[in-house]
Amino acid sequence: MQNSDIALLLTALGGVIFLVVLIVSRARLHPLIALIITSIAVGLVTGMPTEKLVKSIEAGAGNTLGAVGLVVALGAMLGKILADGGVTEGISDLIIRRTSVRLLSWAMAGAAFVIGIPMFFEVGLVVLLPLIFSVARKLDAASSVRGSAYVYVGVPVIAALAAMHGMVPPHPGPLTAIASLHTNIGATMLYGFLAAIPAIILGGPIYGAFITPRLSVRPDQALIDQFSSAGSNDGPDHAPPGLAISLLTALLPALLMLANAIAELVFPKDAGIVHVTAFLGDPAIAMLIGVLFAALMLVYIRNGNTETLRSSMSASVKPVANVLLIIAGGGAFQHVLTDARVGDAIMHLSQQFSLSPLILGWIISMLLSVSTGSATVGIVGASGLLGPLAGGEGLNVPLLALSIGCGSLFFNYANHAGFWLVKESFGMSMGEATKTISVVQSIVSVVGLVMVLIMNLLPPLI
């Protein structure tokens, strides 16, 4: 390593610390503002000309938002259509009606696993809260569970939604890592599913069975009544669609992406079917097809109110605007780091140590996420710093993207919005919320890393 490499690394480290201070100190700057200020500071310190610095920030924000923004917005629309059409509740109700109390936590994890594919963590939890509360209320009344029935039902849902949110595209975190590292979305998705299953099992039903008898969590009665009545009275105008249509509608974008991944593995690169699946399996196209199919099956064919559909789709984008802005700011920060050749310095540094890039990506993403309260900042920052390593020989880049996503899930605490959503919805104290969402996501994160390291010992998918 040269002195210039050390200076660049110190500048990058100082930039990360500066970013954290701007977000978590009394200044409490919005992550977008903090990311832009940090990008400017890092660019100036590394000696970038001001004109090049401005262009780097604009290019980074635009490129990242262009690669991820459409998919995030379309995913929010799809989630809203599925909820309004009764698909999410219909799938969950069917699973639970056929499940014993002992296996109920596993059924809830399975329902959240399916629902969590197209939905963000917060959106999926809000959609499932009526079902969680109505089921837990019955268990509580029958004294079927020792401890908190709400924890027993809720923990598996939290684990499943968190795992899907951090590990599996088309969620914004994994998708941002994939775009930044220029890796294969199909392989990353397959790896994500394989890593998510054991993470959900250990962080959900197994940990839930351990922590449930030790907590006496019970939400406010007014909130229970509100969510329970919402679950039974505020459903769709028509009866929910059948199970087959519900599953196909919820999983269609993921199926198209998986079809693309399988075609790339089975057929030659110049085969016609590969070109077709590559187009249909592109994240933006797949999500667009999913939205159109959901609207067709759940609204147009059933003579639903199209004006309500349009209003719902417009409203669904508003909650993700903040995520999109952070993604754009993170892309600007990443681009400045790249143009300043910080990545080259990191690559030189990595050659001096035996630490695996997969572990390094998890650590950087974890530290940024825990410090800033934003999994998106963690993923974008780690992806930007490790981007130059993506072309290294012998590195499984889809696993690197997954490792970064897993790191962003670790110890969701008071500076994360999801922490407060769980705490306030379930009427928990700070300690109770820490024992649930913070510990659950930490388990999911660590198990995900272990799975990444295990899968790295096997032949790569691509």
Short mmCIF file of C-alpha atoms in Angstrom, two decimals, residues 20-435:
data_model
loop_
_atom_site.label_atom_id
_atom_site.label_comp_id
_atom_site.label_asym_id
_atom_site.label_seq_id
_atom_site.Cartn_x
_atom_site.Cartn_y
_atom_site.Cartn_z
CA VAL A 20 -23.08 9.10 11.04
CA VAL A 21 -22.55 12.26 13.09
CA LEU A 22 -24.76 14.30 10.76
CA ILE A 23 -27.58 11.75 11.06
CA VAL A 24 -27.49 10.74 14.73
CA SER A 25 -26.21 13.91 16.43
CA ARG A 26 -28.37 16.83 17.51
CA ALA A 27 -28.34 18.05 13.94
CA ARG A 28 -30.55 15.06 12.98
CA LEU A 29 -30.14 15.75 9.28
CA HIS A 30 -32.18 13.74 6.83
CA PRO A 31 -30.00 10.95 5.36
CA LEU A 32 -30.34 12.46 1.87
CA ILE A 33 -28.94 15.82 3.00
CA ALA A 34 -26.28 14.11 5.10
CA LEU A 35 -25.21 11.91 2.18
CA ILE A 36 -24.91 14.85 -0.22
CA ILE A 37 -22.94 16.95 2.29
CA THR A 38 -20.65 14.01 2.98
CA SER A 39 -20.18 13.39 -0.74
CA ILE A 40 -19.14 17.02 -1.25
CA ALA A 41 -16.78 16.91 1.72
CA VAL A 42 -15.11 13.68 0.61
CA GLY A 43 -14.74 14.95 -2.95
CA LEU A 44 -13.14 18.20 -1.84
CA VAL A 45 -10.78 16.50 0.62
CA THR A 46 -9.59 14.06 -2.06
CA GLY A 47 -8.89 16.93 -4.43
CA MET A 48 -11.61 16.37 -7.00
CA PRO A 49 -12.27 19.41 -9.24
CA THR A 50 -15.58 21.04 -8.32
CA GLU A 51 -17.09 20.52 -11.78
CA LYS A 52 -16.23 16.84 -11.72
CA LEU A 53 -17.55 16.55 -8.17
CA VAL A 54 -20.95 17.99 -9.09
CA LYS A 55 -21.23 15.73 -12.13
CA SER A 56 -20.20 12.73 -10.02
CA ILE A 57 -22.93 13.44 -7.46
CA GLU A 58 -25.59 13.91 -10.14
CA ALA A 59 -24.52 10.82 -12.07
CA GLY A 60 -24.40 8.66 -8.96
CA ALA A 61 -27.84 9.74 -7.78
CA GLY A 62 -29.41 9.40 -11.22
CA ASN A 63 -27.86 6.04 -12.11
CA THR A 64 -28.75 4.42 -8.81
CA LEU A 65 -32.27 5.81 -8.77
CA GLY A 66 -32.79 4.75 -12.37
CA ALA A 67 -31.73 1.19 -11.62
CA VAL A 68 -33.72 0.82 -8.41
CA GLY A 69 -36.41 3.51 -8.25
CA LEU A 70 -38.82 2.02 -10.79
CA VAL A 71 -38.74 -1.39 -9.15
CA VAL A 72 -39.28 0.05 -5.66
CA ALA A 73 -42.24 2.16 -6.80
CA LEU A 74 -43.83 -0.71 -8.74
CA GLY A 75 -43.29 -3.02 -5.78
CA ALA A 76 -45.14 -0.62 -3.52
CA MET A 77 -48.04 -0.52 -5.99
CA LEU A 78 -48.18 -4.30 -6.22
CA GLY A 79 -48.22 -4.65 -2.45
CA LYS A 80 -51.11 -2.22 -2.17
CA ILE A 81 -53.16 -3.98 -4.86
CA LEU A 82 -52.60 -7.35 -3.18
CA ALA A 83 -53.71 -5.96 0.18
CA ASP A 84 -56.78 -4.19 -1.19
CA GLY A 85 -57.75 -7.26 -3.22
CA GLY A 86 -57.77 -9.52 -0.18
CA VAL A 87 -54.92 -11.69 -1.45
CA THR A 88 -52.67 -11.29 1.57
CA GLU A 89 -55.40 -11.98 4.11
CA GLY A 90 -56.84 -14.80 2.03
CA ILE A 91 -53.51 -16.65 1.83
CA SER A 92 -52.86 -16.19 5.54
CA ASP A 93 -56.35 -17.20 6.65
CA LEU A 94 -56.24 -20.39 4.60
CA ILE A 95 -52.92 -21.43 6.13
CA ILE A 96 -54.02 -20.69 9.68
CA ARG A 97 -57.40 -22.40 9.45
CA ARG A 98 -55.64 -25.67 8.70
CA THR A 99 -52.93 -25.36 11.35
CA SER A 100 -52.80 -26.48 14.98
CA VAL A 101 -51.76 -24.11 17.75
CA ARG A 102 -48.37 -25.81 18.05
CA LEU A 103 -47.63 -25.23 14.36
CA LEU A 104 -49.25 -21.81 14.19
CA SER A 105 -45.97 -19.91 14.49
CA TRP A 106 -44.59 -21.91 11.56
CA ALA A 107 -47.72 -21.13 9.54
CA MET A 108 -47.39 -17.43 10.31
CA ALA A 109 -43.77 -17.52 9.20
CA GLY A 110 -44.85 -19.23 5.97
CA ALA A 111 -47.56 -16.66 5.32
CA ALA A 112 -45.17 -13.77 5.95
CA PHE A 113 -42.58 -15.47 3.73
CA VAL A 114 -45.00 -15.41 0.80
CA ILE A 115 -46.39 -11.97 1.53
CA GLY A 116 -42.93 -10.55 2.18
CA ILE A 117 -41.67 -11.28 -1.34
CA PRO A 118 -43.26 -8.19 -2.92
CA MET A 119 -43.68 -6.07 0.25
CA PHE A 120 -41.39 -3.93 2.35
CA PHE A 121 -40.96 -4.85 6.01
CA GLU A 122 -43.11 -2.02 7.34
CA VAL A 123 -45.80 -2.48 4.67
CA GLY A 124 -45.96 -6.23 5.19
CA LEU A 125 -46.23 -5.84 8.96
CA VAL A 126 -49.02 -3.28 8.68
CA VAL A 127 -50.89 -5.55 6.27
CA LEU A 128 -50.52 -8.55 8.57
CA LEU A 129 -51.28 -6.75 11.85
CA PRO A 130 -55.05 -7.35 11.61
CA LEU A 131 -54.42 -11.05 11.14
CA ILE A 132 -51.75 -11.16 13.86
CA PHE A 133 -54.01 -9.45 16.36
CA SER A 134 -57.13 -11.46 15.55
CA VAL A 135 -55.28 -14.78 15.82
CA ALA A 136 -53.41 -13.76 18.97
CA ARG A 137 -56.61 -12.50 20.54
CA LYS A 138 -58.21 -15.93 20.12
CA LEU A 139 -55.15 -17.69 21.51
CA ASP A 140 -55.06 -15.29 24.44
CA ALA A 141 -58.75 -15.80 25.22
CA ALA A 142 -58.35 -19.57 25.13
CA SER A 143 -55.10 -19.44 27.15
CA SER A 144 -53.56 -21.65 24.48
CA VAL A 145 -50.08 -20.15 24.81
CA ARG A 146 -47.96 -19.66 27.93
CA GLY A 147 -46.72 -16.09 27.89
CA SER A 148 -47.65 -13.49 25.28
CA ALA A 149 -49.75 -14.81 22.42
CA TYR A 150 -48.95 -11.62 20.52
CA VAL A 151 -45.22 -12.35 20.69
CA TYR A 152 -45.84 -15.99 19.75
CA VAL A 153 -47.68 -14.94 16.59
CA GLY A 154 -45.71 -11.78 15.83
CA VAL A 155 -42.07 -12.91 16.11
CA PRO A 156 -42.22 -15.36 13.16
CA VAL A 157 -43.79 -12.64 11.03
CA ILE A 158 -41.06 -10.17 11.98
CA ALA A 159 -38.35 -12.71 11.17
CA ALA A 160 -39.81 -13.64 7.79
CA LEU A 161 -40.49 -10.08 6.67
CA ALA A 162 -37.03 -8.95 7.78
CA ALA A 163 -35.27 -11.81 6.01
CA MET A 164 -37.12 -11.24 2.75
CA HIS A 165 -36.59 -7.47 2.99
CA GLY A 166 -32.83 -7.75 3.41
CA MET A 167 -31.97 -10.82 1.34
CA VAL A 168 -34.30 -11.25 -1.63
CA PRO A 169 -34.89 -8.93 -4.61
CA PRO A 170 -36.99 -7.07 -5.67
CA HIS A 171 -36.64 -5.38 -2.27
CA PRO A 172 -34.67 -2.12 -2.50
CA GLY A 173 -31.74 -3.23 -0.33
CA PRO A 174 -30.72 -6.35 -2.26
CA LEU A 175 -31.60 -4.64 -5.53
CA THR A 176 -29.34 -1.70 -4.70
CA ALA A 177 -26.45 -4.03 -3.88
CA ILE A 178 -27.03 -5.94 -7.12
CA ALA A 179 -27.05 -2.73 -9.16
CA SER A 180 -23.95 -1.36 -7.44
CA LEU A 181 -21.96 -4.58 -7.80
CA HIS A 182 -23.26 -5.26 -11.33
CA THR A 183 -24.08 -8.85 -10.49
CA ASN A 184 -26.72 -11.36 -11.54
CA ILE A 185 -30.13 -10.81 -9.98
CA GLY A 186 -31.33 -14.37 -10.56
CA ALA A 187 -28.39 -15.97 -8.77
CA THR A 188 -28.68 -13.47 -5.93
CA MET A 189 -32.36 -14.26 -5.59
CA LEU A 190 -31.75 -18.01 -5.45
CA TYR A 191 -29.02 -17.55 -2.86
CA GLY A 192 -31.30 -15.21 -0.93
CA PHE A 193 -34.09 -17.77 -0.72
CA LEU A 194 -31.67 -20.47 0.44
CA ALA A 195 -30.23 -18.21 3.14
CA ALA A 196 -33.59 -16.83 4.24
CA ILE A 197 -35.20 -20.18 5.08
CA PRO A 198 -32.91 -21.24 7.97
CA ALA A 199 -32.68 -17.61 9.13
CA ILE A 200 -36.48 -17.41 9.36
CA ILE A 201 -36.71 -20.75 11.16
CA LEU A 202 -34.14 -19.85 13.83
CA GLY A 203 -35.17 -16.22 14.22
CA GLY A 204 -38.91 -16.92 14.00
CA PRO A 205 -40.59 -20.06 15.37
CA ILE A 206 -37.58 -21.31 17.34
CA TYR A 207 -36.64 -18.02 18.99
CA GLY A 208 -40.33 -17.18 19.36
CA ALA A 209 -40.91 -20.37 21.35
CA PHE A 210 -38.01 -19.37 23.62
CA ILE A 211 -38.97 -15.74 24.23
CA THR A 212 -42.79 -16.05 24.36
CA PRO A 213 -43.03 -17.47 27.94
CA ARG A 214 -40.67 -14.73 29.14
CA LEU A 215 -42.77 -11.78 27.97
CA SER A 216 -46.25 -10.58 28.90
CA VAL A 217 -46.76 -8.23 25.97
CA ARG A 218 -50.33 -7.21 25.29
CA PRO A 219 -51.24 -4.26 23.03
CA ASP A 220 -53.63 -1.56 24.11
CA GLN A 221 -57.20 -2.87 24.07
CA ALA A 222 -58.39 -0.11 21.78
CA LEU A 223 -55.70 -1.03 19.31
CA ILE A 224 -56.63 -4.70 19.50
CA ASP A 225 -60.26 -3.87 18.84
CA GLN A 226 -59.32 -1.60 15.97
CA PHE A 227 -57.08 -4.12 14.22
CA SER A 228 -59.38 -7.05 14.90
CA SER A 229 -62.37 -5.24 13.51
CA ALA A 230 -60.26 -4.11 10.56
CA GLY A 231 -59.34 -7.69 9.87
CA SER A 232 -62.98 -8.75 9.74
CA ASN A 233 -64.88 -5.75 8.43
CA ASP A 234 -62.62 -3.77 6.17
CA GLY A 235 -61.89 -6.37 3.54
CA PRO A 236 -62.31 -6.08 -0.23
CA ASP A 237 -65.63 -5.39 -1.92
CA HIS A 238 -65.68 -8.92 -3.36
CA ALA A 239 -64.74 -12.29 -1.96
CA PRO A 240 -60.98 -12.89 -2.09
CA PRO A 241 -59.75 -14.79 -5.16
CA GLY A 242 -58.90 -18.47 -5.02
CA LEU A 243 -55.64 -19.77 -3.61
CA ALA A 244 -54.06 -20.49 -7.00
CA ILE A 245 -54.75 -17.01 -8.36
CA SER A 246 -53.67 -15.42 -5.06
CA LEU A 247 -50.33 -17.21 -5.08
CA LEU A 248 -49.72 -16.55 -8.78
CA THR A 249 -50.53 -12.86 -8.37
CA ALA A 250 -48.27 -12.45 -5.35
CA LEU A 251 -45.35 -14.43 -6.77
CA LEU A 252 -45.48 -13.56 -10.49
CA PRO A 253 -42.57 -11.04 -10.49
CA ALA A 254 -40.37 -13.43 -8.52
CA LEU A 255 -41.32 -16.30 -10.86
CA LEU A 256 -40.35 -14.26 -13.91
CA MET A 257 -36.97 -13.41 -12.38
CA LEU A 258 -36.41 -17.02 -11.38
CA ALA A 259 -37.31 -18.17 -14.89
CA ASN A 260 -34.63 -15.85 -16.22
CA ALA A 261 -32.08 -17.28 -13.81
CA ILE A 262 -32.95 -20.86 -14.76
CA ALA A 263 -32.81 -20.06 -18.48
CA GLU A 264 -29.35 -18.55 -18.08
CA LEU A 265 -28.17 -21.72 -16.38
CA VAL A 266 -29.77 -24.20 -18.81
CA PHE A 267 -29.54 -22.61 -22.26
CA PRO A 268 -26.68 -21.01 -24.23
CA LYS A 269 -26.34 -17.24 -23.88
CA ASP A 270 -27.36 -16.61 -27.49
CA ALA A 271 -30.50 -18.78 -27.33
CA GLY A 272 -33.75 -17.03 -28.19
CA ILE A 273 -35.45 -18.11 -24.96
CA VAL A 274 -32.67 -16.45 -22.96
CA HIS A 275 -33.37 -13.13 -24.66
CA VAL A 276 -37.09 -13.48 -23.92
CA THR A 277 -36.60 -14.45 -20.27
CA ALA A 278 -33.96 -11.73 -19.86
CA PHE A 279 -36.51 -9.12 -20.95
CA LEU A 280 -39.42 -10.53 -18.94
CA GLY A 281 -37.18 -11.23 -15.95
CA ASP A 282 -35.70 -7.76 -15.78
CA PRO A 283 -36.74 -6.41 -12.37
CA ALA A 284 -38.58 -3.36 -13.72
CA ILE A 285 -40.39 -5.34 -16.44
CA ALA A 286 -41.22 -8.20 -14.06
CA MET A 287 -42.66 -5.81 -11.48
CA LEU A 288 -44.62 -3.95 -14.17
CA ILE A 289 -46.10 -7.24 -15.40
CA GLY A 290 -46.91 -8.15 -11.80
CA VAL A 291 -48.73 -4.86 -11.21
CA LEU A 292 -50.70 -5.14 -14.46
CA PHE A 293 -51.60 -8.77 -13.80
CA ALA A 294 -52.71 -7.99 -10.25
CA ALA A 295 -54.82 -5.05 -11.43
CA LEU A 296 -56.36 -7.22 -14.15
CA MET A 297 -57.16 -10.19 -11.92
CA LEU A 298 -58.19 -8.32 -8.77
CA VAL A 299 -59.89 -5.22 -10.17
CA TYR A 300 -60.75 -5.14 -13.87
CA ILE A 301 -62.06 -8.70 -14.27
CA ARG A 302 -64.03 -8.38 -11.04
CA ASN A 303 -65.58 -5.05 -12.12
CA GLY A 304 -63.78 -3.20 -9.34
CA ASN A 305 -63.62 0.56 -8.93
CA THR A 306 -60.83 1.73 -11.23
CA GLU A 307 -60.76 5.20 -9.69
CA THR A 308 -60.10 3.63 -6.30
CA LEU A 309 -57.37 1.52 -7.89
CA ARG A 310 -55.62 4.59 -9.26
CA SER A 311 -55.92 6.40 -5.94
CA SER A 312 -54.53 3.40 -4.07
CA MET A 313 -51.60 3.08 -6.46
CA SER A 314 -50.80 6.78 -6.08
CA ALA A 315 -51.00 6.55 -2.30
CA SER A 316 -48.78 3.46 -2.23
CA VAL A 317 -45.80 5.36 -3.63
CA LYS A 318 -45.81 8.06 -0.95
CA PRO A 319 -44.41 5.87 1.87
CA VAL A 320 -41.44 4.78 -0.27
CA ALA A 321 -40.47 8.31 -1.36
CA ASN A 322 -38.12 8.57 1.60
CA VAL A 323 -36.44 5.29 0.65
CA LEU A 324 -35.98 6.47 -2.92
CA LEU A 325 -34.39 9.72 -1.78
CA ILE A 326 -31.95 7.90 0.49
CA ILE A 327 -31.09 5.53 -2.36
CA ALA A 328 -30.34 8.51 -4.61
CA GLY A 329 -28.14 10.16 -1.98
CA GLY A 330 -26.36 6.89 -1.30
CA GLY A 331 -25.71 6.50 -5.01
CA ALA A 332 -24.14 9.95 -5.07
CA PHE A 333 -21.87 9.07 -2.14
CA GLN A 334 -20.91 5.81 -3.80
CA HIS A 335 -20.09 7.50 -7.11
CA VAL A 336 -17.89 10.11 -5.44
CA LEU A 337 -16.00 7.37 -3.58
CA THR A 338 -15.51 5.52 -6.85
CA ASP A 339 -14.34 8.59 -8.76
CA ALA A 340 -11.94 9.39 -5.92
CA ARG A 341 -10.50 5.85 -6.36
CA VAL A 342 -11.19 4.93 -2.76
CA GLY A 343 -12.21 1.51 -4.00
CA ASP A 344 -8.75 0.94 -5.45
CA ALA A 345 -7.26 1.67 -2.05
CA ILE A 346 -9.65 -0.80 -0.44
CA MET A 347 -8.68 -3.40 -3.00
CA HIS A 348 -5.02 -2.85 -2.18
CA LEU A 349 -5.85 -3.08 1.53
CA SER A 350 -7.78 -6.31 1.06
CA GLN A 351 -4.70 -7.86 -0.47
CA GLN A 352 -2.82 -7.25 2.78
CA PHE A 353 -5.26 -9.27 4.92
CA SER A 354 -6.86 -12.66 4.76
CA LEU A 355 -10.31 -11.30 5.71
CA SER A 356 -12.90 -12.52 3.23
CA PRO A 357 -14.70 -9.80 1.21
CA LEU A 358 -17.93 -11.59 2.17
CA ILE A 359 -17.25 -10.99 5.87
CA LEU A 360 -15.93 -7.48 5.19
CA GLY A 361 -19.10 -6.57 3.30
CA TRP A 362 -21.27 -7.84 6.16
CA ILE A 363 -19.26 -5.88 8.75
CA ILE A 364 -19.31 -2.58 6.82
CA SER A 365 -23.01 -2.84 6.06
CA MET A 366 -23.78 -3.80 9.67
CA LEU A 367 -21.80 -0.89 11.14
CA LEU A 368 -23.38 1.65 8.81
CA SER A 369 -26.89 0.31 9.38
CA VAL A 370 -26.58 0.19 13.17
CA SER A 371 -24.99 3.63 13.30
CA THR A 372 -27.26 5.51 10.93
CA GLY A 373 -30.53 3.67 11.50
CA SER A 374 -30.87 3.02 7.77
CA ALA A 375 -30.37 -0.38 6.20
CA THR A 376 -30.33 1.38 2.84
CA VAL A 377 -27.38 3.56 3.87
CA GLY A 378 -25.57 0.44 5.08
CA ILE A 379 -26.13 -1.43 1.83
CA VAL A 380 -25.29 1.49 -0.44
CA GLY A 381 -22.19 2.40 1.55
CA ALA A 382 -20.84 -1.15 1.70
CA SER A 383 -21.63 -1.78 -1.97
CA GLY A 384 -19.87 1.41 -2.98
CA LEU A 385 -16.78 0.65 -0.93
CA LEU A 386 -16.49 -2.95 -2.11
CA GLY A 387 -17.61 -2.37 -5.70
CA PRO A 388 -14.06 -2.56 -7.13
CA LEU A 389 -13.67 -6.04 -5.64
CA ALA A 390 -16.61 -7.31 -7.71
CA GLY A 391 -14.35 -7.99 -10.66
CA GLY A 392 -11.84 -9.93 -8.60
CA GLU A 393 -11.04 -13.47 -9.60
CA GLY A 394 -12.68 -16.17 -7.53
CA LEU A 395 -15.18 -13.86 -5.77
CA ASN A 396 -18.81 -14.96 -5.84
CA VAL A 397 -20.35 -11.52 -6.39
CA PRO A 398 -24.02 -12.57 -5.88
CA LEU A 399 -22.99 -13.89 -2.45
CA LEU A 400 -21.21 -10.60 -1.75
CA ALA A 401 -24.46 -8.76 -2.50
CA LEU A 402 -26.33 -11.14 -0.20
CA SER A 403 -23.73 -10.75 2.55
CA ILE A 404 -24.11 -6.97 2.42
CA GLY A 405 -27.89 -7.32 2.61
CA CYS A 406 -27.61 -9.61 5.64
CA GLY A 407 -25.34 -7.15 7.42
CA SER A 408 -27.87 -4.35 7.03
CA LEU A 409 -30.41 -6.34 9.10
CA PHE A 410 -28.31 -6.59 12.27
CA PHE A 411 -29.71 -5.10 15.51
CA ASN A 412 -32.59 -2.95 14.35
CA TYR A 413 -32.88 -0.47 17.22
CA ALA A 414 -34.29 2.91 18.22
CA ASN A 415 -32.88 4.78 15.24
CA HIS A 416 -34.77 2.46 12.85
CA ALA A 417 -38.37 3.19 11.87
CA GLY A 418 -39.26 -0.51 11.97
CA PHE A 419 -38.28 -0.70 15.64
CA TRP A 420 -40.84 1.93 16.60
CA LEU A 421 -43.52 0.39 14.40
CA VAL A 422 -43.18 -2.91 16.25
CA LYS A 423 -42.84 -1.29 19.66
CA GLU A 424 -45.89 0.95 19.35
CA SER A 425 -48.09 -1.56 17.52
CA PHE A 426 -47.56 -4.27 20.13
CA GLY A 427 -47.49 -1.90 23.11
CA MET A 428 -43.97 -2.95 24.12
CA SER A 429 -41.46 -1.31 26.42
CA MET A 430 -38.02 -0.49 25.05
CA GLY A 431 -36.65 -3.65 26.64
CA GLU A 432 -39.42 -5.84 25.23
CA ALA A 433 -38.96 -4.37 21.76
CA THR A 434 -35.21 -4.98 21.99
CA LYS A 435 -35.82 -8.63 22.95
#
